[in-house]
PDB file of C-alpha atoms in Angstrom:
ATOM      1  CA  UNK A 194       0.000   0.000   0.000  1.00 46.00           C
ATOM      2  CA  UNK A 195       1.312   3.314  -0.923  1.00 56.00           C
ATOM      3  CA  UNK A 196       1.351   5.892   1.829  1.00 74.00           C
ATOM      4  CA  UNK A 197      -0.503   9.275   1.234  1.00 87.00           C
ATOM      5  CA  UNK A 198       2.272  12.064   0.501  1.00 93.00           C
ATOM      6  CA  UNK A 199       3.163  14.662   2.950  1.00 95.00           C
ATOM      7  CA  UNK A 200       4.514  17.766   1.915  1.00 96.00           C
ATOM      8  CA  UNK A 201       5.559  19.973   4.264  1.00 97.00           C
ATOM      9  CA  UNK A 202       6.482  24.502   3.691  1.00 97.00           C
ATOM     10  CA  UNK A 203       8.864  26.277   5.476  1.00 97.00           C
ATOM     11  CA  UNK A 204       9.962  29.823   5.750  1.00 97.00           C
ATOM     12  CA  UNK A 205      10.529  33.010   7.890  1.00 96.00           C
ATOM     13  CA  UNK A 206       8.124  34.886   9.491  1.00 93.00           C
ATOM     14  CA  UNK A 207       5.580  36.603   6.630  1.00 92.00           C
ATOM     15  CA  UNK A 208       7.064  34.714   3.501  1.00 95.00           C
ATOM     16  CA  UNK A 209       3.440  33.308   2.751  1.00 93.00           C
ATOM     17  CA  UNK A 210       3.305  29.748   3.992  1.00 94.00           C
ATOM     18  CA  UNK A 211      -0.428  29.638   4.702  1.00 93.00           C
ATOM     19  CA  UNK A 212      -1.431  31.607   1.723  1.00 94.00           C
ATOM     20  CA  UNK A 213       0.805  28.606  -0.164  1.00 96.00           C
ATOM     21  CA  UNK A 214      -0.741  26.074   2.043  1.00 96.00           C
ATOM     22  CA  UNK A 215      -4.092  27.190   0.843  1.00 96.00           C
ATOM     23  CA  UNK A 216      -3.416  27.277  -2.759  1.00 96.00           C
ATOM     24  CA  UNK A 217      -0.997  23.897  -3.227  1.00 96.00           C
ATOM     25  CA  UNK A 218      -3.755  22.179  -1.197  1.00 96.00           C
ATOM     26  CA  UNK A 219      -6.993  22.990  -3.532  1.00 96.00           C
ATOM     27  CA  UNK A 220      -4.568  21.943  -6.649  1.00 96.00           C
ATOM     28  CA  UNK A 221      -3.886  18.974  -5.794  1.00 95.00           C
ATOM     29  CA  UNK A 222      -6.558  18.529  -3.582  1.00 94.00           C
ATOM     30  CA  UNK A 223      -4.798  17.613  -0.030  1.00 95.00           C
ATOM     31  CA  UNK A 224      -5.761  18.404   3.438  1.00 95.00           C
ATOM     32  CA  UNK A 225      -4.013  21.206   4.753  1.00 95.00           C
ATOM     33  CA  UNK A 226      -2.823  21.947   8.735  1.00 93.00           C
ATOM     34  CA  UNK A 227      -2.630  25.209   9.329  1.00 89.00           C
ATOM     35  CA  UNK A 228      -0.366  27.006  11.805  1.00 80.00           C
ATOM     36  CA  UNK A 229      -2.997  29.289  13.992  1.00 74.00           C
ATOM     37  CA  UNK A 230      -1.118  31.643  16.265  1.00 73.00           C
ATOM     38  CA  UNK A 231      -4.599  32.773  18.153  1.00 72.00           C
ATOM     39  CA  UNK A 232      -4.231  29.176  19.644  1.00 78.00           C
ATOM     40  CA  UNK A 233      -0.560  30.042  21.048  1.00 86.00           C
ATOM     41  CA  UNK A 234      -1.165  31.667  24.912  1.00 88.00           C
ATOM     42  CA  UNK A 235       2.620  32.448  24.630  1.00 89.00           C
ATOM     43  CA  UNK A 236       3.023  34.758  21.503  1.00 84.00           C
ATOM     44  CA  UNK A 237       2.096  38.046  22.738  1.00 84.00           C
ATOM     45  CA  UNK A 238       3.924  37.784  25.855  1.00 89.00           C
ATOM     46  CA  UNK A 239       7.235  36.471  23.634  1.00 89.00           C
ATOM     47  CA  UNK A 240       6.773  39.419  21.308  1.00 84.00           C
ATOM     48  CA  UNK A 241       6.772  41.723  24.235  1.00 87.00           C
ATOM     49  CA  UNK A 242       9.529  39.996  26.385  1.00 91.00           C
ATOM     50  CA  UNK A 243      11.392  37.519  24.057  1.00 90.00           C
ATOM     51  CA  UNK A 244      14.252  36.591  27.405  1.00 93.00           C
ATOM     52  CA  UNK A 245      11.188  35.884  29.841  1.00 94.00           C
ATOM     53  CA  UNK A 246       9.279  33.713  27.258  1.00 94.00           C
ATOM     54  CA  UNK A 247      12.045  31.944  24.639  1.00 94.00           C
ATOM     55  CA  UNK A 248      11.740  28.482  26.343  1.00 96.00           C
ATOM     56  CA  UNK A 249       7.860  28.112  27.492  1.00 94.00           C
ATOM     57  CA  UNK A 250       7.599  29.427  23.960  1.00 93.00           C
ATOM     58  CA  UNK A 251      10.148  26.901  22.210  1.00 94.00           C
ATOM     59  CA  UNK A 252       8.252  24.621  24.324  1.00 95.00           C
ATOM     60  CA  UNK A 253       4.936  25.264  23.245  1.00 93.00           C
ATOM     61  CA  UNK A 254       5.877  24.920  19.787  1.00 92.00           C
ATOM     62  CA  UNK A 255       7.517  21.839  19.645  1.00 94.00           C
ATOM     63  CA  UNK A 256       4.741  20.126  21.511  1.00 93.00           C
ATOM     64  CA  UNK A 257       2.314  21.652  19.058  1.00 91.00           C
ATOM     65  CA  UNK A 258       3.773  20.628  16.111  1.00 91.00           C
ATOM     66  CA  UNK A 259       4.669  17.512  17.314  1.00 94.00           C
ATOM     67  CA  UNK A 260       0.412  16.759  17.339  1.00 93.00           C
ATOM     68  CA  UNK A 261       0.259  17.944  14.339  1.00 92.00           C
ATOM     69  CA  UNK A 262       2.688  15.748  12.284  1.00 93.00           C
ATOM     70  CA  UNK A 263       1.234  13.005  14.444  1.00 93.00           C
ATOM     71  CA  UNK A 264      -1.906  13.834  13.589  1.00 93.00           C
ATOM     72  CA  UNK A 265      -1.325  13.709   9.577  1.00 94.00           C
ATOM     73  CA  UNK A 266       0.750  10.508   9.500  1.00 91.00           C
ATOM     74  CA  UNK A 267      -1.814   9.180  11.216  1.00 92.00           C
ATOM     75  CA  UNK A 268      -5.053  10.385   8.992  1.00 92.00           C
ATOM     76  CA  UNK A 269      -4.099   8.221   6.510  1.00 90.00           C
ATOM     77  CA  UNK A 270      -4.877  11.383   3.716  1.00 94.00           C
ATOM     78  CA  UNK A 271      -2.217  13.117   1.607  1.00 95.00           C
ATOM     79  CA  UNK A 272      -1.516  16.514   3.492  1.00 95.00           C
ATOM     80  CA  UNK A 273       0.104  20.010   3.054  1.00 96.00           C
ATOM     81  CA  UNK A 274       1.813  21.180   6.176  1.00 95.00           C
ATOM     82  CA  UNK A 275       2.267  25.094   6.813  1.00 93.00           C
ATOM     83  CA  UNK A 276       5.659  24.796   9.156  1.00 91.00           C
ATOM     84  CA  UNK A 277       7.699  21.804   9.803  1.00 94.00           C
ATOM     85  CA  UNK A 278       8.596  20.767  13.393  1.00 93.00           C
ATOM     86  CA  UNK A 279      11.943  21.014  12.120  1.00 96.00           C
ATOM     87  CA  UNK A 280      12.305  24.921  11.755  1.00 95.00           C
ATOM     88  CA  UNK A 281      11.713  26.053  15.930  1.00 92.00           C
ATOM     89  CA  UNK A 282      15.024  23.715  16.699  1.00 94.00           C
ATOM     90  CA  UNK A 283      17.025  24.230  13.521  1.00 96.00           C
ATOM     91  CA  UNK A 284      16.384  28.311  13.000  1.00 96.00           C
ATOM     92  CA  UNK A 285      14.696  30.031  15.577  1.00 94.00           C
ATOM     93  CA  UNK A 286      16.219  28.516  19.194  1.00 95.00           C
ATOM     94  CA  UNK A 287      19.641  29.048  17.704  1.00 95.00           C
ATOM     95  CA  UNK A 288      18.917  32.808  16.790  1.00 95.00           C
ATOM     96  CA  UNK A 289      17.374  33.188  20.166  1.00 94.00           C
ATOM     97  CA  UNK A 290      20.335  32.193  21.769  1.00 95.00           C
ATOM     98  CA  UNK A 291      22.880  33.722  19.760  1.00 94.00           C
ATOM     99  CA  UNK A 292      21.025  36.452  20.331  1.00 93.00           C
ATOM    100  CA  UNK A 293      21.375  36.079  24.064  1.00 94.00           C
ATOM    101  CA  UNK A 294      17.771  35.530  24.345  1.00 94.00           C
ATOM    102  CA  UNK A 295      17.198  32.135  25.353  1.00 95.00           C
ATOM    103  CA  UNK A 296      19.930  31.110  27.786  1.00 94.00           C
ATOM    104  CA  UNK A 297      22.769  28.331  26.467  1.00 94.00           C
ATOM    105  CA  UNK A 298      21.633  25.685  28.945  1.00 95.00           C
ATOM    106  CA  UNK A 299      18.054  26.001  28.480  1.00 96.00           C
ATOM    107  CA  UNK A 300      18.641  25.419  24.860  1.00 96.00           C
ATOM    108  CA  UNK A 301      20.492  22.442  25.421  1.00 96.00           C
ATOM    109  CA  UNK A 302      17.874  21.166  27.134  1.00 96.00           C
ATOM    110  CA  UNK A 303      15.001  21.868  24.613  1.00 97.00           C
ATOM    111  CA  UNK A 304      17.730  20.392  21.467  1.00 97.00           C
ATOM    112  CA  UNK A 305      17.831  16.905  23.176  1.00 97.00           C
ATOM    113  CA  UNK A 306      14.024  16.629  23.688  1.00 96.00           C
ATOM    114  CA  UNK A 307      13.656  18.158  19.913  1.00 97.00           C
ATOM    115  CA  UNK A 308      16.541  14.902  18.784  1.00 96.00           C
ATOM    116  CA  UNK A 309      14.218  12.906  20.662  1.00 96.00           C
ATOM    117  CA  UNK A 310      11.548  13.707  18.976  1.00 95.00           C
ATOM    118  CA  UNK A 311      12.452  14.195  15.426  1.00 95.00           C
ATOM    119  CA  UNK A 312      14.501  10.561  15.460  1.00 94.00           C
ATOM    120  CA  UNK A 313      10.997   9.347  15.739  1.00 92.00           C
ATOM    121  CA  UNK A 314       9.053  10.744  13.324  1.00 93.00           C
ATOM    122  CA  UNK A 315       8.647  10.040   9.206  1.00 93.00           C
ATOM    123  CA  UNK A 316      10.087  13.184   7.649  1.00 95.00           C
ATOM    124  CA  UNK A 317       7.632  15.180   4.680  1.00 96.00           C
ATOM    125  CA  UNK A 318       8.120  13.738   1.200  1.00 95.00           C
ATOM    126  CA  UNK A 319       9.033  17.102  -0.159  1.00 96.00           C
ATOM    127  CA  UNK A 320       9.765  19.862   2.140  1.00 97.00           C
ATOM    128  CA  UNK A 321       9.070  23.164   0.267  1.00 98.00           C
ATOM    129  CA  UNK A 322      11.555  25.713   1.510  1.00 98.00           C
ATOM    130  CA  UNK A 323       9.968  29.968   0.470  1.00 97.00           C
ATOM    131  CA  UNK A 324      12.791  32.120   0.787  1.00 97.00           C
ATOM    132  CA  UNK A 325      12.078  36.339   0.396  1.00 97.00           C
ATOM    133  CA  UNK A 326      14.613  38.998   1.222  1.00 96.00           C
ATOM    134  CA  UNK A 327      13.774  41.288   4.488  1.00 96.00           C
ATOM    135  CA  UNK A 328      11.944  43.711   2.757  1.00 95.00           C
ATOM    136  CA  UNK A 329       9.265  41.271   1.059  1.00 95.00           C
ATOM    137  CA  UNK A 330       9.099  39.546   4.773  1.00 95.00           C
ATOM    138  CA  UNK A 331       8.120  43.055   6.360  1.00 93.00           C
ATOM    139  CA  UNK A 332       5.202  44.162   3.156  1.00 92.00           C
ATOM    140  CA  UNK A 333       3.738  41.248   3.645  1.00 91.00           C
ATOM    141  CA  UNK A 334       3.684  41.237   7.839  1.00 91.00           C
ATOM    142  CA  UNK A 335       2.511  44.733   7.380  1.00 90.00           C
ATOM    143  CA  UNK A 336       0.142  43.856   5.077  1.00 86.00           C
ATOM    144  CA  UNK A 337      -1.434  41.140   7.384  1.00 84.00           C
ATOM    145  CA  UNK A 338      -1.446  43.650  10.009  1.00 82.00           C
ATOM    146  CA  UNK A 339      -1.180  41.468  13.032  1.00 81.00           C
ATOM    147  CA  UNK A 340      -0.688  43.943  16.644  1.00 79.00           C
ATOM    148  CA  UNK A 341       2.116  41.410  18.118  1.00 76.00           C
ATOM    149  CA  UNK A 342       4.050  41.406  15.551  1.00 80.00           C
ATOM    150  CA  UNK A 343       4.678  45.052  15.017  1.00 76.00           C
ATOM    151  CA  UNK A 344       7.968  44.246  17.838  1.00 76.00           C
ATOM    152  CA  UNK A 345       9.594  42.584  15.249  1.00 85.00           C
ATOM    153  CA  UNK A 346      13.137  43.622  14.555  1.00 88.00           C
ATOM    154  CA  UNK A 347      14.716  43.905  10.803  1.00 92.00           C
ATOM    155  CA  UNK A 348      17.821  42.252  12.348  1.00 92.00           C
ATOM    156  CA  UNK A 349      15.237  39.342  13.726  1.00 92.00           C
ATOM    157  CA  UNK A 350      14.327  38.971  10.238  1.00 95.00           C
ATOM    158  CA  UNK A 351      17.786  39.226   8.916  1.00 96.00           C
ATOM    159  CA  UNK A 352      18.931  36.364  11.482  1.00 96.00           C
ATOM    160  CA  UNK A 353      16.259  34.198  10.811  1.00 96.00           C
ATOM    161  CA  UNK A 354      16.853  34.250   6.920  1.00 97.00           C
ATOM    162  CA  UNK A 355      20.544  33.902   7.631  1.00 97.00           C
ATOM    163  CA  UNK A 356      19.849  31.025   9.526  1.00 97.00           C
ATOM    164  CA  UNK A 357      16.684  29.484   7.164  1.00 98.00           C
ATOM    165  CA  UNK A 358      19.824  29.350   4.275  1.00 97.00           C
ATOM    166  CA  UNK A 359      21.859  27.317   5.941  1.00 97.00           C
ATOM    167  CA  UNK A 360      19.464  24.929   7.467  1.00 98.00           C
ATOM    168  CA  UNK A 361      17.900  24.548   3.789  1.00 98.00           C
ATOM    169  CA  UNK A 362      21.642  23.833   2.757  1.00 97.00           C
ATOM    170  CA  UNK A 363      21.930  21.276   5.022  1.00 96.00           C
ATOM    171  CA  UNK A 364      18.264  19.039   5.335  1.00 97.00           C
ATOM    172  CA  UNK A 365      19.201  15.889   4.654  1.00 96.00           C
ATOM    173  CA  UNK A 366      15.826  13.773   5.179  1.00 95.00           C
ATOM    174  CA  UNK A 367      14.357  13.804   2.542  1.00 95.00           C
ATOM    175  CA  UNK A 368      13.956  15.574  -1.563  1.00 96.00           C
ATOM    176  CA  UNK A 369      13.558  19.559  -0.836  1.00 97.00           C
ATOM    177  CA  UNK A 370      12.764  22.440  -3.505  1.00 97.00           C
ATOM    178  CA  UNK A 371      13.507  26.073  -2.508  1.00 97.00           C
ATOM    179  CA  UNK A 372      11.325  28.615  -4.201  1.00 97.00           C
ATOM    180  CA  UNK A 373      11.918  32.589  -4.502  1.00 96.00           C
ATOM    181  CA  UNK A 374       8.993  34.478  -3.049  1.00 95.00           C
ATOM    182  CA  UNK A 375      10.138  37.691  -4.425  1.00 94.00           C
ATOM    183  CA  UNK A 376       9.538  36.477  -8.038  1.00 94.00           C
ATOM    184  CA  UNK A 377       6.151  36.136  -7.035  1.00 93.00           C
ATOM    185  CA  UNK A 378       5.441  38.832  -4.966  1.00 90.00           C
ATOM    186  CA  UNK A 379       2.823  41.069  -6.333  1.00 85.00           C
ATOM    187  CA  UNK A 380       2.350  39.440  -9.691  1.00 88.00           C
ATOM    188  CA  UNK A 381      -0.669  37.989 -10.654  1.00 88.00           C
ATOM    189  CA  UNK A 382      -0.299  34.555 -11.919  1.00 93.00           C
ATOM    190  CA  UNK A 383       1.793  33.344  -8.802  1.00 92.00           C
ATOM    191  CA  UNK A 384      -0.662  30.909  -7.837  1.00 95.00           C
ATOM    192  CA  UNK A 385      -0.513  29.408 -11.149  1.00 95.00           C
ATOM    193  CA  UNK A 386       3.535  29.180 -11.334  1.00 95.00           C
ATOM    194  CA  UNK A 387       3.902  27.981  -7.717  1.00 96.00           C
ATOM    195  CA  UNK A 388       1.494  25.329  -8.440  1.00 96.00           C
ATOM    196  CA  UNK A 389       3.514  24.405 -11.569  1.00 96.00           C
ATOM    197  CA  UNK A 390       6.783  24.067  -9.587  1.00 95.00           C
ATOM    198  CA  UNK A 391       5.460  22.535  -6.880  1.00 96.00           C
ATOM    199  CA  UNK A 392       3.919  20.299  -9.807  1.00 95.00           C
ATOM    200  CA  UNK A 393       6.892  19.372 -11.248  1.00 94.00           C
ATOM    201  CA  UNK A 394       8.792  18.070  -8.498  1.00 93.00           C
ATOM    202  CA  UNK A 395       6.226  16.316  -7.284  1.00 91.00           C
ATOM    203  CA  UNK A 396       6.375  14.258 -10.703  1.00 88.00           C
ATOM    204  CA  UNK A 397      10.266  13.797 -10.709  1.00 84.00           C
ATOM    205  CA  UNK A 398       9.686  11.570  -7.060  1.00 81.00           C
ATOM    206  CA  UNK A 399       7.849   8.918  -9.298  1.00 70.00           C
TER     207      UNK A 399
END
């Protein structure tokens, strides 16, 4: 039997992973799980006080996403993932604590349990990787015009992308595709020609 297909987007804060969630999933007709930050009790206060909150927050997220990759591999249904459970432990807790946000021993402790955890889940079939420079990332946060994010720092942003590159670089579970958002910001048919390269590597897996 031939398991349903899991594909699974990643990117920095505003690059458009839901609004590519949406669209890949009526294409080609999968379910999609949705990230949905009004069910996150931590967000506001981490946007206000990133050293107080880091680790409940890191926390939070793991657990969460954890359910949710559970929760697909389990439905037995092809499924589009918007953000991997990959991305809190490989980008963000390591720009926290470079940072000097979330303290060196409390991220050691949050990288085992994340080992832990991804040595025991099935990796996405494709993990789709949306890059966009800093100023696409903060028209389209503006844009969305969500109140806790207006805290967010250009150098944030900066790190994060930094850090997205070289964790794209180096996945190694599975086939990945990286795909410029700022050749489709703003223009009209980008639903259309991220379907088609979505499309495409889908077909080169068979």
């Amino acid at each position: 039997m031939v398991k349903p297909m899991h594909l699974a987007i990643a990117g920095n804060i505003g690059v458009g992973k839901t609004y590519a969630a949406a669209v890949l999933s009526q294409a080609f007709s999968f379910e999609a799980t949705y990230e949905d930050d009004r069910e996150n009790p931590f967000l506001q206060d981490f946007y206000e006080d990133m050293v107080r909150w880091a680790f409940p927050m890191q926390i939070f997220l793991l657990n969460r996403r954890l359910e949710a990759t559970l929760a697909i591999q389990r439905s037995g249904k092809p499924h589009i993932q918007d953000r991997t459970l990959y991305e809190d432990a490989e980008v963000f807790a390591p720009v926290l604590m470079e940072m000097q946000i979330l303290p060196e021993r409390e991220y050691e402790v949050y990288r085992a349990l994340y080992e832990k955890i991804a040595s025991l889940i099935r990796p996405p079939d494709l993990l789709i990787y949306l890059r966009a420079s800093v100023p696409v990332l903060v028209d389209q946060i503006l844009a969305r015009g969500r109140p806790y994010e207006e805290n967010i720092s250009l150098e944030y942003l900066r790190r994060l992308n930094t850090a997205y590159e070289a964790w794209f670089q180096r996945y190694d579970r599975g086939p990945k595709i990286a795909i410029s958002m700022d050749e489709l910001h703003g223009r009209e048919d980008a639903a259309g020609r991220l379907v088609d390269i979505v499309a495409r590597q889908i077909f080169s897996l068979f």
